[in-house]
């Protein structure tokens, strides 16, 4: 599978950072030489901004890359990184701060996810997704709800593709008790969760019980994404009107540590599936 444009930008940024550091240059020094802001260099190296051919060549020249073939290959990657992913066809139906995440998700080899209040988008049913979108949007039109729900369903294709990512999800117990839309919608959603976890060896679902007590991620949902061909992992967390992307080693390590604590405090996978089925049956009564 070809890497998504978002991941290509991150790969390019990592290579540019490596080149800069090999020349013992700081981002501030490069920015001053090229007449840029330091934040521009940071955004490029973090894969958060598209890179133009001109800027790519300026940076390569600054770092002493002179081989014409190497430059051509790099610029080819730059051009591919500017192509739009499937999510761009949804236009304004998806917030701009969320679109980079879709690119990372599409190329992830592993995802570790903790959710405090709702089922993660990859595992939502259509009716559950529609209800969540209505509740979290400001007076959305029926068309907007349908388009956003359609995008969520399209995301799920990564779970059934060849070489799917390994997905490990921990859900706070509140997720399976909070009635989203109707009891019938919840029965369908929880049954779907159980089925996905049972039938897909690359998907693990655990429930964090209330009795586990206080923990290090109270009220804070997050996802950790790792990739096969890009070094380092990425932490993603949503807020009401924006998102946070963290890739510092210390930040990623702390989130990984917390996730393992949540896993240890949760019901085992088999017990969690049984719990989901039992709760789904209760919603059906």
PDB file of N, CA and C in Angstrom, residues 236-273:
ATOM      1  N   UNK A 236      -2.091  11.433  19.263  1.00  0.00           N
ATOM      2  CA  UNK A 236      -3.158  12.312  18.792  1.00  0.00           C
ATOM      3  C   UNK A 236      -4.236  12.405  19.860  1.00  0.00           C
ATOM      4  N   UNK A 237      -4.698  13.632  20.117  1.00  0.00           N
ATOM      5  CA  UNK A 237      -5.787  13.832  21.064  1.00  0.00           C
ATOM      6  C   UNK A 237      -6.673  14.970  20.580  1.00  0.00           C
ATOM      7  N   UNK A 238      -7.990  14.744  20.602  1.00  0.00           N
ATOM      8  CA  UNK A 238      -8.933  15.755  20.133  1.00  0.00           C
ATOM      9  C   UNK A 238      -9.415  16.650  21.256  1.00  0.00           C
ATOM     10  N   UNK A 239      -9.659  17.912  20.898  1.00  0.00           N
ATOM     11  CA  UNK A 239     -10.344  18.852  21.763  1.00  0.00           C
ATOM     12  C   UNK A 239     -11.625  19.259  21.048  1.00  0.00           C
ATOM     13  N   UNK A 240     -12.396  20.199  21.600  1.00  0.00           N
ATOM     14  CA  UNK A 240     -13.679  20.546  20.988  1.00  0.00           C
ATOM     15  C   UNK A 240     -13.521  21.126  19.589  1.00  0.00           C
ATOM     16  N   UNK A 241     -12.548  22.002  19.406  1.00  0.00           N
ATOM     17  CA  UNK A 241     -12.405  22.690  18.120  1.00  0.00           C
ATOM     18  C   UNK A 241     -11.002  22.578  17.538  1.00  0.00           C
ATOM     19  N   UNK A 242     -10.216  21.643  18.035  1.00  0.00           N
ATOM     20  CA  UNK A 242      -8.849  21.480  17.532  1.00  0.00           C
ATOM     21  C   UNK A 242      -8.327  20.113  17.960  1.00  0.00           C
ATOM     22  N   UNK A 243      -7.089  19.849  17.609  1.00  0.00           N
ATOM     23  CA  UNK A 243      -6.462  18.581  17.986  1.00  0.00           C
ATOM     24  C   UNK A 243      -5.000  18.827  18.318  1.00  0.00           C
ATOM     25  N   UNK A 244      -4.445  17.928  19.111  1.00  0.00           N
ATOM     26  CA  UNK A 244      -3.037  18.004  19.504  1.00  0.00           C
ATOM     27  C   UNK A 244      -2.305  16.818  18.897  1.00  0.00           C
ATOM     28  N   UNK A 245      -1.171  17.101  18.245  1.00  0.00           N
ATOM     29  CA  UNK A 245      -0.306  16.068  17.677  1.00  0.00           C
ATOM     30  C   UNK A 245       1.047  16.162  18.391  1.00  0.00           C
ATOM     31  N   UNK A 246       1.452  15.080  19.040  1.00  0.00           N
ATOM     32  CA  UNK A 246       2.709  15.067  19.789  1.00  0.00           C
ATOM     33  C   UNK A 246       3.634  13.990  19.224  1.00  0.00           C
ATOM     34  N   UNK A 247       4.889  14.358  18.962  1.00  0.00           N
ATOM     35  CA  UNK A 247       5.837  13.345  18.482  1.00  0.00           C
ATOM     36  C   UNK A 247       7.163  13.352  19.229  1.00  0.00           C
ATOM     37  N   UNK A 248       7.282  14.173  20.284  1.00  0.00           N
ATOM     38  CA  UNK A 248       8.487  14.132  21.100  1.00  0.00           C
ATOM     39  C   UNK A 248       8.584  12.777  21.784  1.00  0.00           C
ATOM     40  N   UNK A 249       9.786  12.221  21.815  1.00  0.00           N
ATOM     41  CA  UNK A 249       9.984  10.901  22.390  1.00  0.00           C
ATOM     42  C   UNK A 249       9.466  10.818  23.818  1.00  0.00           C
ATOM     43  N   UNK A 250       9.698  11.859  24.621  1.00  0.00           N
ATOM     44  CA  UNK A 250       9.260  11.849  26.019  1.00  0.00           C
ATOM     45  C   UNK A 250       7.735  11.832  26.118  1.00  0.00           C
ATOM     46  N   UNK A 251       7.057  12.576  25.229  1.00  0.00           N
ATOM     47  CA  UNK A 251       5.592  12.604  25.242  1.00  0.00           C
ATOM     48  C   UNK A 251       5.017  11.254  24.836  1.00  0.00           C
ATOM     49  N   UNK A 252       5.586  10.674  23.784  1.00  0.00           N
ATOM     50  CA  UNK A 252       5.106   9.373  23.307  1.00  0.00           C
ATOM     51  C   UNK A 252       5.331   8.303  24.374  1.00  0.00           C
ATOM     52  N   UNK A 253       6.503   8.307  24.983  1.00  0.00           N
ATOM     53  CA  UNK A 253       6.829   7.304  26.003  1.00  0.00           C
ATOM     54  C   UNK A 253       5.881   7.384  27.188  1.00  0.00           C
ATOM     55  N   UNK A 254       5.547   8.610  27.589  1.00  0.00           N
ATOM     56  CA  UNK A 254       4.634   8.777  28.727  1.00  0.00           C
ATOM     57  C   UNK A 254       3.246   8.240  28.381  1.00  0.00           C
ATOM     58  N   UNK A 255       2.775   8.498  27.180  1.00  0.00           N
ATOM     59  CA  UNK A 255       1.462   7.984  26.773  1.00  0.00           C
ATOM     60  C   UNK A 255       1.482   6.455  26.651  1.00  0.00           C
ATOM     61  N   UNK A 256       2.578   5.906  26.155  1.00  0.00           N
ATOM     62  CA  UNK A 256       2.685   4.448  26.064  1.00  0.00           C
ATOM     63  C   UNK A 256       2.665   3.818  27.458  1.00  0.00           C
ATOM     64  N   UNK A 257       3.331   4.461  28.394  1.00  0.00           N
ATOM     65  CA  UNK A 257       3.356   3.966  29.772  1.00  0.00           C
ATOM     66  C   UNK A 257       1.948   3.973  30.364  1.00  0.00           C
ATOM     67  N   UNK A 258       1.228   5.072  30.151  1.00  0.00           N
ATOM     68  CA  UNK A 258      -0.135   5.181  30.660  1.00  0.00           C
ATOM     69  C   UNK A 258      -1.039   4.129  30.012  1.00  0.00           C
ATOM     70  N   UNK A 259      -0.869   3.926  28.701  1.00  0.00           N
ATOM     71  CA  UNK A 259      -1.715   2.947  28.019  1.00  0.00           C
ATOM     72  C   UNK A 259      -1.510   1.555  28.606  1.00  0.00           C
ATOM     73  N   UNK A 260      -0.271   1.189  28.875  1.00  0.00           N
ATOM     74  CA  UNK A 260      -0.009  -0.124  29.460  1.00  0.00           C
ATOM     75  C   UNK A 260      -0.635  -0.249  30.851  1.00  0.00           C
ATOM     76  N   UNK A 261      -0.670   0.836  31.600  1.00  0.00           N
ATOM     77  CA  UNK A 261      -1.336   0.832  32.898  1.00  0.00           C
ATOM     78  C   UNK A 261      -2.838   0.606  32.739  1.00  0.00           C
ATOM     79  N   UNK A 262      -3.420   1.236  31.722  1.00  0.00           N
ATOM     80  CA  UNK A 262      -4.855   1.071  31.458  1.00  0.00           C
ATOM     81  C   UNK A 262      -5.158  -0.371  31.040  1.00  0.00           C
ATOM     82  N   UNK A 263      -4.291  -0.935  30.211  1.00  0.00           N
ATOM     83  CA  UNK A 263      -4.456  -2.324  29.776  1.00  0.00           C
ATOM     84  C   UNK A 263      -4.437  -3.261  30.990  1.00  0.00           C
ATOM     85  N   UNK A 264      -3.484  -3.031  31.876  1.00  0.00           N
ATOM     86  CA  UNK A 264      -3.340  -3.893  33.055  1.00  0.00           C
ATOM     87  C   UNK A 264      -4.543  -3.792  33.989  1.00  0.00           C
ATOM     88  N   UNK A 265      -5.183  -2.618  34.035  1.00  0.00           N
ATOM     89  CA  UNK A 265      -6.313  -2.398  34.937  1.00  0.00           C
ATOM     90  C   UNK A 265      -7.645  -2.825  34.315  1.00  0.00           C
ATOM     91  N   UNK A 266      -7.642  -3.145  33.029  1.00  0.00           N
ATOM     92  CA  UNK A 266      -8.882  -3.467  32.319  1.00  0.00           C
ATOM     93  C   UNK A 266      -9.214  -4.957  32.372  1.00  0.00           C
ATOM     94  N   UNK A 267     -10.461  -5.282  32.066  1.00  0.00           N
ATOM     95  CA  UNK A 267     -10.868  -6.680  31.939  1.00  0.00           C
ATOM     96  C   UNK A 267     -10.108  -7.292  30.764  1.00  0.00           C
ATOM     97  N   UNK A 268      -9.770  -8.570  30.876  1.00  0.00           N
ATOM     98  CA  UNK A 268      -9.045  -9.238  29.807  1.00  0.00           C
ATOM     99  C   UNK A 268      -9.876  -9.211  28.511  1.00  0.00           C
ATOM    100  N   UNK A 269      -9.222  -9.342  27.364  1.00  0.00           N
ATOM    101  CA  UNK A 269      -9.957  -9.271  26.093  1.00  0.00           C
ATOM    102  C   UNK A 269     -11.156 -10.203  26.001  1.00  0.00           C
ATOM    103  N   UNK A 270     -10.992 -11.482  26.369  1.00  0.00           N
ATOM    104  CA  UNK A 270     -12.122 -12.420  26.291  1.00  0.00           C
ATOM    105  C   UNK A 270     -13.254 -12.019  27.218  1.00  0.00           C
ATOM    106  N   UNK A 271     -12.901 -11.573  28.411  1.00  0.00           N
ATOM    107  CA  UNK A 271     -13.917 -11.132  29.367  1.00  0.00           C
ATOM    108  C   UNK A 271     -14.603  -9.863  28.879  1.00  0.00           C
ATOM    109  N   UNK A 272     -13.842  -8.998  28.210  1.00  0.00           N
ATOM    110  CA  UNK A 272     -14.415  -7.754  27.694  1.00  0.00           C
ATOM    111  C   UNK A 272     -15.424  -8.043  26.589  1.00  0.00           C
ATOM    112  N   UNK A 273     -15.114  -8.997  25.714  1.00  0.00           N
ATOM    113  CA  UNK A 273     -16.056  -9.372  24.644  1.00  0.00           C
ATOM    114  C   UNK A 273     -17.340  -9.930  25.255  1.00  0.00           C
TER     115      UNK A 273
END
